[in-house]
Coordinates of C-alpha atoms and ligand atoms in Angstrom, one line a residue:
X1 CA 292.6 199.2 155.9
X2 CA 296.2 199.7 156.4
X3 CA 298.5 200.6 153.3
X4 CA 301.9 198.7 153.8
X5 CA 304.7 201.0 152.2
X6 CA 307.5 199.2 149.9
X7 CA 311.2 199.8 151.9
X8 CA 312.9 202.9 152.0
X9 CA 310.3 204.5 150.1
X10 CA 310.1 208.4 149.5
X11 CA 308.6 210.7 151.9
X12 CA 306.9 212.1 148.5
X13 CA 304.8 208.4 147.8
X14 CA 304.2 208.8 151.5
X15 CA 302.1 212.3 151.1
X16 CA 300.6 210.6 148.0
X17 CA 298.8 207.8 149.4
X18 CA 297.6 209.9 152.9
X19 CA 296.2 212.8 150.5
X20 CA 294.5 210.0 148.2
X21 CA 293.0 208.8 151.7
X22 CA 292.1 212.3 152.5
X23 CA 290.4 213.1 149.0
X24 CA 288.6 209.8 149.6
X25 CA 287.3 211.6 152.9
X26 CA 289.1 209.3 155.3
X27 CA 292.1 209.7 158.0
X28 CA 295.3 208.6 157.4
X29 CA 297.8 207.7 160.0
X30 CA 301.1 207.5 159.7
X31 CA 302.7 204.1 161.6
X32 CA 306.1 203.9 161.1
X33 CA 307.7 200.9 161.6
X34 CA 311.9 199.6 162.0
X35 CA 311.7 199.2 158.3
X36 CA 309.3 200.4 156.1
X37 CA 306.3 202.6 157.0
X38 CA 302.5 201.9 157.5
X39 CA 299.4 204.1 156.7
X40 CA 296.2 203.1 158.6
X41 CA 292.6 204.5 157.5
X42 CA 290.1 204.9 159.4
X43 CA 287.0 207.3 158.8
X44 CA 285.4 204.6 156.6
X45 CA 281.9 202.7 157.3
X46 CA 282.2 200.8 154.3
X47 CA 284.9 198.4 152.7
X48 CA 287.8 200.2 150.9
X49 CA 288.6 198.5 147.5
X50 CA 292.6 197.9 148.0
X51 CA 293.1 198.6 144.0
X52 CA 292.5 201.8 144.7
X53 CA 296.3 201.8 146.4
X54 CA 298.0 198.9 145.3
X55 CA 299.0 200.3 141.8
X56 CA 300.3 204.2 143.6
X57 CA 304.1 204.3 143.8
X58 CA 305.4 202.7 146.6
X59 CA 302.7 200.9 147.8
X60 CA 303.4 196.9 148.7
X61 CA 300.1 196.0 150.1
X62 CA 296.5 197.0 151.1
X63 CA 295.7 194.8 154.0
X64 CA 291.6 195.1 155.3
X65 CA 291.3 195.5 159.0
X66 CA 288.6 193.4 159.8
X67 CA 288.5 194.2 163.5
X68 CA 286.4 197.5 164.1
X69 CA 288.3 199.1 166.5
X70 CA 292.0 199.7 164.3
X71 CA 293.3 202.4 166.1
X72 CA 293.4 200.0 169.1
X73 CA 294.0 197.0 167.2
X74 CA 297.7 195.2 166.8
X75 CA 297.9 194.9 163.3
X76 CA 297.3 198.9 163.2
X77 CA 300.7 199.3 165.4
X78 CA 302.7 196.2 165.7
X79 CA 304.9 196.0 169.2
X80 CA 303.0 197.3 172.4
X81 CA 302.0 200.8 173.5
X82 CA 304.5 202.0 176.4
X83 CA 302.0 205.3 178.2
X84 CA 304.5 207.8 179.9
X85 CA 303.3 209.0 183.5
X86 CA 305.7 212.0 184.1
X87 CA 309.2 210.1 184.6
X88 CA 307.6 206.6 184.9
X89 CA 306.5 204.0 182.3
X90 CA 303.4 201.6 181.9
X91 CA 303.4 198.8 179.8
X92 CA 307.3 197.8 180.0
X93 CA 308.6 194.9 181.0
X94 CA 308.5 196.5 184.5
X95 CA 305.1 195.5 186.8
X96 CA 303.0 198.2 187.7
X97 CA 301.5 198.6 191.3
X98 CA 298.9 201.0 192.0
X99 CA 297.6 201.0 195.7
X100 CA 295.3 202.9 197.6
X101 CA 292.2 203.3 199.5
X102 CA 288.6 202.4 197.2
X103 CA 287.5 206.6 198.3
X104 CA 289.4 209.6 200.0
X105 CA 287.8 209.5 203.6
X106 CA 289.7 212.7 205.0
X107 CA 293.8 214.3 204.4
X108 CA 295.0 212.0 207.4
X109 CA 293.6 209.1 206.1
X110 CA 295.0 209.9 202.1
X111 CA 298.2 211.1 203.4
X112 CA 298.9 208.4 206.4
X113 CA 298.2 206.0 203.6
X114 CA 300.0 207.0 200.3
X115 CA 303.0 207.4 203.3
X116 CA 303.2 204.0 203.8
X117 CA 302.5 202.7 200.5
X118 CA 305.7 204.9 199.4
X119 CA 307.8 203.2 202.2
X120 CA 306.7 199.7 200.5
X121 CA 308.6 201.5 197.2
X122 CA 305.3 201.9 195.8
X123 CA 305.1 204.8 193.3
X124 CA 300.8 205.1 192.3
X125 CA 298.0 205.8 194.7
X126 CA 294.2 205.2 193.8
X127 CA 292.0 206.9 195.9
X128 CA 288.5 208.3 194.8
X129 CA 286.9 211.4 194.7
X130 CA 284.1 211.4 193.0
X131 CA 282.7 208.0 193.3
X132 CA 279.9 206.6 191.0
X133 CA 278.1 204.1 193.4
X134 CA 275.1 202.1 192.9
X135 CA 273.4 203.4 195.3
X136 CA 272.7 207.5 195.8
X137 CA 272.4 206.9 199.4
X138 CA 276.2 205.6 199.4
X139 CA 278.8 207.8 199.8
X140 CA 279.4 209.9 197.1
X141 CA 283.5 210.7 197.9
X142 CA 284.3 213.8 199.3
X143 CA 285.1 215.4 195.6
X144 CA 286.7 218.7 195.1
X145 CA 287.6 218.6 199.0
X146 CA 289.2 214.9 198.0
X147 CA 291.4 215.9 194.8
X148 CA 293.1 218.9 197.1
X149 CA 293.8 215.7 200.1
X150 CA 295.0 213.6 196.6
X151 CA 297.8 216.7 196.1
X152 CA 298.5 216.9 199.6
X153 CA 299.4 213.7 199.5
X154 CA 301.7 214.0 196.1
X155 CA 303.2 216.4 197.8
X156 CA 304.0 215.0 201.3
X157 CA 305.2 211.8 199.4
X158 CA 305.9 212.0 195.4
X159 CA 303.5 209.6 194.8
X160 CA 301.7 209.1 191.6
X161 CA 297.8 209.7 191.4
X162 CA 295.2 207.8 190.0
X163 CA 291.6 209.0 190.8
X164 CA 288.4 208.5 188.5
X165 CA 286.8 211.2 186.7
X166 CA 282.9 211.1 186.7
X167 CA 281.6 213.0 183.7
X168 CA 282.6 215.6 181.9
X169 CA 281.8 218.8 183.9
X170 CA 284.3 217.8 186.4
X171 CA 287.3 216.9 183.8
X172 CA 289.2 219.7 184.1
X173 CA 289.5 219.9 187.5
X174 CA 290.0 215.9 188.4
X175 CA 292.9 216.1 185.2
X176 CA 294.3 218.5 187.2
X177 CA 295.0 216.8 189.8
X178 CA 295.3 213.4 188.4
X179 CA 298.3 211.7 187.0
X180 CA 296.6 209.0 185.4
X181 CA 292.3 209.3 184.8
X182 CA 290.3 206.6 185.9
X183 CA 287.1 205.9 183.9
X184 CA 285.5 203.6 186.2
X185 CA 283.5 200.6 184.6
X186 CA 279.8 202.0 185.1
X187 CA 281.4 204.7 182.4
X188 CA 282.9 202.7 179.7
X189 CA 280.1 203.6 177.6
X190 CA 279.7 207.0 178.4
X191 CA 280.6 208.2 174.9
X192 CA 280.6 212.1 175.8
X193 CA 283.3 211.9 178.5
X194 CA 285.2 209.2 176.3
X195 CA 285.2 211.6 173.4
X196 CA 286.4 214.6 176.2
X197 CA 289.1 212.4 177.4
X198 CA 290.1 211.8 173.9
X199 CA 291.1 215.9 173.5
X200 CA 293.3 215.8 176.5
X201 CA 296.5 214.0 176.7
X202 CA 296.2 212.5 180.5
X203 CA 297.3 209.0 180.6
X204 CA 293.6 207.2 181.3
X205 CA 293.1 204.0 183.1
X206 CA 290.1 202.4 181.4
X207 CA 288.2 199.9 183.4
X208 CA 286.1 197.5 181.3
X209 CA 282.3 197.5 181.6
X210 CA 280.0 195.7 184.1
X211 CA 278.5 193.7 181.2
X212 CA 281.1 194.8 178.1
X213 CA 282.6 192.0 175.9
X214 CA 286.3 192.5 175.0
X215 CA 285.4 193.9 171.8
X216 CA 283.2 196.7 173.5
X217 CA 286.0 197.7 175.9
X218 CA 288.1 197.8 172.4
X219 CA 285.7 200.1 170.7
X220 CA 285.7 202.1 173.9
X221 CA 289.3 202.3 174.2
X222 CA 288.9 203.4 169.9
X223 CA 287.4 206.4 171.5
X224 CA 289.7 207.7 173.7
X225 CA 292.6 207.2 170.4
X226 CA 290.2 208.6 168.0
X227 CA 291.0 211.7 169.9
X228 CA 294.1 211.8 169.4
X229 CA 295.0 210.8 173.4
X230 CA 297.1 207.4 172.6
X231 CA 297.9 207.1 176.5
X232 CA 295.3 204.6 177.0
X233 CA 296.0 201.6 179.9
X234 CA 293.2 199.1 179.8
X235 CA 292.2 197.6 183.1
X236 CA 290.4 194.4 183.8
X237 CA 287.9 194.7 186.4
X238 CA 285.3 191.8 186.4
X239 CA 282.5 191.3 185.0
X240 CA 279.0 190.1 185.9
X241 CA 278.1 186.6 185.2
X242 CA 275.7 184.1 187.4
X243 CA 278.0 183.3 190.0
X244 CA 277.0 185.2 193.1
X245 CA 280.0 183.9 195.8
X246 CA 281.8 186.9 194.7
X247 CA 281.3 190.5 193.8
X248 CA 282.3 190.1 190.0
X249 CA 284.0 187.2 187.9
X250 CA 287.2 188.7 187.5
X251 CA 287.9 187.9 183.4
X252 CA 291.7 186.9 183.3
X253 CA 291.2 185.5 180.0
X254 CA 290.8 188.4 178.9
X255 CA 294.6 189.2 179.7
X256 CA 295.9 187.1 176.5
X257 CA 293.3 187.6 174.4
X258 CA 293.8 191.8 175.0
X259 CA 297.7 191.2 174.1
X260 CA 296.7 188.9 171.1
X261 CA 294.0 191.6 169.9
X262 CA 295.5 195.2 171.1
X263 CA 299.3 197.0 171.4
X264 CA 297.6 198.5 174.7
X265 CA 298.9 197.6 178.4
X266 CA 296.3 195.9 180.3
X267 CA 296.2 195.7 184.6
X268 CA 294.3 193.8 186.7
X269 CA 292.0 194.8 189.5
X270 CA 291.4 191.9 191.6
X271 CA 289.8 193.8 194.5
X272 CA 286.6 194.6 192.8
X273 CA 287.3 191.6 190.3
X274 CA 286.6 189.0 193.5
X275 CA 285.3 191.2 195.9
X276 CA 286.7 189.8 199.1
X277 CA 290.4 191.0 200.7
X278 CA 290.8 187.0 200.9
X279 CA 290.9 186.3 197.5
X280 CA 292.7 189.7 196.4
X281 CA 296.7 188.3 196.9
X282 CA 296.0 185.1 194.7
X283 CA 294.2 186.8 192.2
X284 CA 297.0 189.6 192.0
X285 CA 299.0 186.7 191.5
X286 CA 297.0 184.8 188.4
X287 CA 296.8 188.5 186.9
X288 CA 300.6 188.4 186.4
X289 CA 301.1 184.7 185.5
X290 CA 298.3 185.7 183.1
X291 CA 300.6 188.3 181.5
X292 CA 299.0 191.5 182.9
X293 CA 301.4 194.7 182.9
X294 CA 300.4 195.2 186.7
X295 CA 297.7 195.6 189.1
X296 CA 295.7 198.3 190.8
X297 CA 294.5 196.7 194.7
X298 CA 292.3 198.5 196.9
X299 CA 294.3 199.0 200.4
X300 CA 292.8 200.7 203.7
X301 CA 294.7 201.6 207.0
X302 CA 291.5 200.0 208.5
X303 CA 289.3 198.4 206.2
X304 CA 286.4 197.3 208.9
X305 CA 285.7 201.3 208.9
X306 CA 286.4 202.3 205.6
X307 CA 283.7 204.6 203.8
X308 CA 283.3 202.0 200.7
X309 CA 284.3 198.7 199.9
X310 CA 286.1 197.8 203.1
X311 CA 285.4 194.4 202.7
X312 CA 287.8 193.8 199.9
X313 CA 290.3 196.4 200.8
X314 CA 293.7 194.8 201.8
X315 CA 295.2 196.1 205.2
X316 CA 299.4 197.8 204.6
X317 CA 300.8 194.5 205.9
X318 CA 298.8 192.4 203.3
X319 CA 299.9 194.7 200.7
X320 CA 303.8 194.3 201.9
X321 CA 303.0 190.0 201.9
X322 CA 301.4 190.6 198.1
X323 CA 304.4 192.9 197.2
X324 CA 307.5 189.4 198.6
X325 CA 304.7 187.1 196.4
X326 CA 305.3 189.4 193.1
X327 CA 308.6 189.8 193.9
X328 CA 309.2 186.3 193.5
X329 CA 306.8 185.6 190.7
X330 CA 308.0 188.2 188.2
X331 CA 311.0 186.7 187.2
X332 CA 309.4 184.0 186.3
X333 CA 307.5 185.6 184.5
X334 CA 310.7 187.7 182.5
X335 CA 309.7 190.6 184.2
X336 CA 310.4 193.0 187.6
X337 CA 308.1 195.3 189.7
X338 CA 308.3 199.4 189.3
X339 CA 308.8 200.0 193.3
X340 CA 311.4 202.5 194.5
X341 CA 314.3 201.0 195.7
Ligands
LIG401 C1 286.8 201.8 192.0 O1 287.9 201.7 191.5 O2 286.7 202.1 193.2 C2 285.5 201.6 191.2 C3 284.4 202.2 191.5 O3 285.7 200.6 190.3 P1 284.8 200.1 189.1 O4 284.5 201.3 188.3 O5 285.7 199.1 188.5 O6 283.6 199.5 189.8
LIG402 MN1 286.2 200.5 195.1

């Protein structure tokens, strides 16, 4: 439920209605908006009678939420969630572009790499360490060796890192390196690391499930704010229908219906959403028309060698072809790209 305050009303009627929520043995949330303030609930499994509000000083209304993630949901926080990387901002009307190889093969491959992605003004490497893969004959990333090659690379260049954090033993120490957390899709329901996630404030990338509906990736997402971490970026990944010419069926509906639904921003991965380095510059493409806040591509100084998914790993001179193409597309689009100049 969310208790609409009347305008310019007391901080006292304020501290009335979030202790009435409290005694009730729910959480109130304080969402102050440009004119008059907002108190969300949650905590509850059942329906909250709105009587029990609508006659306290200064309340105006007692809307039900009827979505059950609210923390995540729009009407719970009107306008859209801007998550602060250090000095840079996601969910602007600036594009995001993260880049970088699918796993951290060696500290000349990470370092050669997030080099010439910073020449291309790019300001976010991807690049895994620990790497969840179907198989446990795969490789596994190079791990604690790969987040100390991850700061080398910050270091030799400035650039940003996003790398995915498996489960919860190994939090700490990928949060300390990261910049942004990646929960990779096979994790979305992993409800122990969400919850850990949640107690830290690292900006978290949140790819959506193999098999999730919107709604699931929502409820996911609820975790991580249930916390208390509101730096949540949602990230569209593909998901697994019948078709079998590509990897995954990358969702972009589910671009507008995630701004319709949620203040959170959402990117695009259209390297494992198709699956093929062919298809990866038109789909970055649709992403943006679609209204995505930016894109995270898989790119690999020589992909036919790369340790996983070579095959839909752009080379640095596709990347620079992608970065012209969204150059000229976000204006259309009322927006611009977040490269250095
Ligand atoms: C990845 O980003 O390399 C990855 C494993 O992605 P996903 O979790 O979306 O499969
Ligand atoms: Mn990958």
């Amino acid at each position: 439920m969310l208790i609409i305050m009347k305008l310019n009303s007391p901080r006292s009627e304020i501290e009335q209605v979030k202790e009435k929520i409290t005694n009730l043995g729910y959480i109130p949330h304080e969402i102050p908006g440009e004119a008059r303030m907002a108190i969300g609930i949650t905590g509850n499994r059942g329906k909250i009678d709105p009587e029990i509000f609508l006659n306290m000083p200064g309340v105006l209304e007692a809307i039900p939420v009827t979505k059950p993630y609210k923390l995540a949901n729009k009407d719970f926080k009107p306008g859209s969630t801007i998550v602060n990387v250090g000095s840079e901002q996601i969910g602007t009307k600036e594009l995001t572009v993260i880049a970088g190889p699918c796993s951290v093969e060696s500290r000349d491959q990470i370092v050669e790499i997030a080099s010439s992605l910073k020449n291309m003004g790019i300001k976010f490497l991807r690049g895994g360490a620990y790497k969840p893969r179907t198989s446990p004959y795969a490789f596994q990333g190079l791990k604690e060796q790969a987040l100390q090659y991850l700061k080398d690379a910050r270091e030799a260049t400035g650039i940003k890192i996003v790398t995915e954090v498996k489960d919860t033993e190994t939090l700490p120490l990928v949060a300390e390196c990261a910049d942004i957390l990646q929960v990779g899709a096979r994790n979305m329901q992993n409800y122990s690391l969400l919850e850990a996630i949640g107690a830290q404030r690292k900006p978290v990338l949140l790819k959506r499930g193999l098999s999730a509906t919107i709604e699931e990736w929502l409820m996911a997402a609820e975790y991580i704010l249930n916390g208390g971490n509101n730096n949540v970026i949602l990230c569209e990944r593909g998901i697994r229908t019948f078709e079998t010419a590509t990897r995954n069926t990358l969702d972009l509906n589910a671009v507008p219906i995630v701004k319709k639904l949620s203040h959170l921003p959402i990117i695009v991965d259209p390297s494992h959403g198709i699956g093929l380095w062919e298809g990866v510059i038109p789909m970055s493409l649709a992403a943006i028309a679609a209204g995505a806040d930016g894109v995270i591509v898989e790119v690999h100084q020589d992909p036919a060698n790369a340790l996983s998914d070579g095959y839909q790993s752009l080379k640095p001179s596709k990347m620079k072809i992608l970065l012209e193409r969204l150059q000229l597309l976000a204006p259309i689009m009322e927006r611009t790209l977040n490269l250095n100049k």
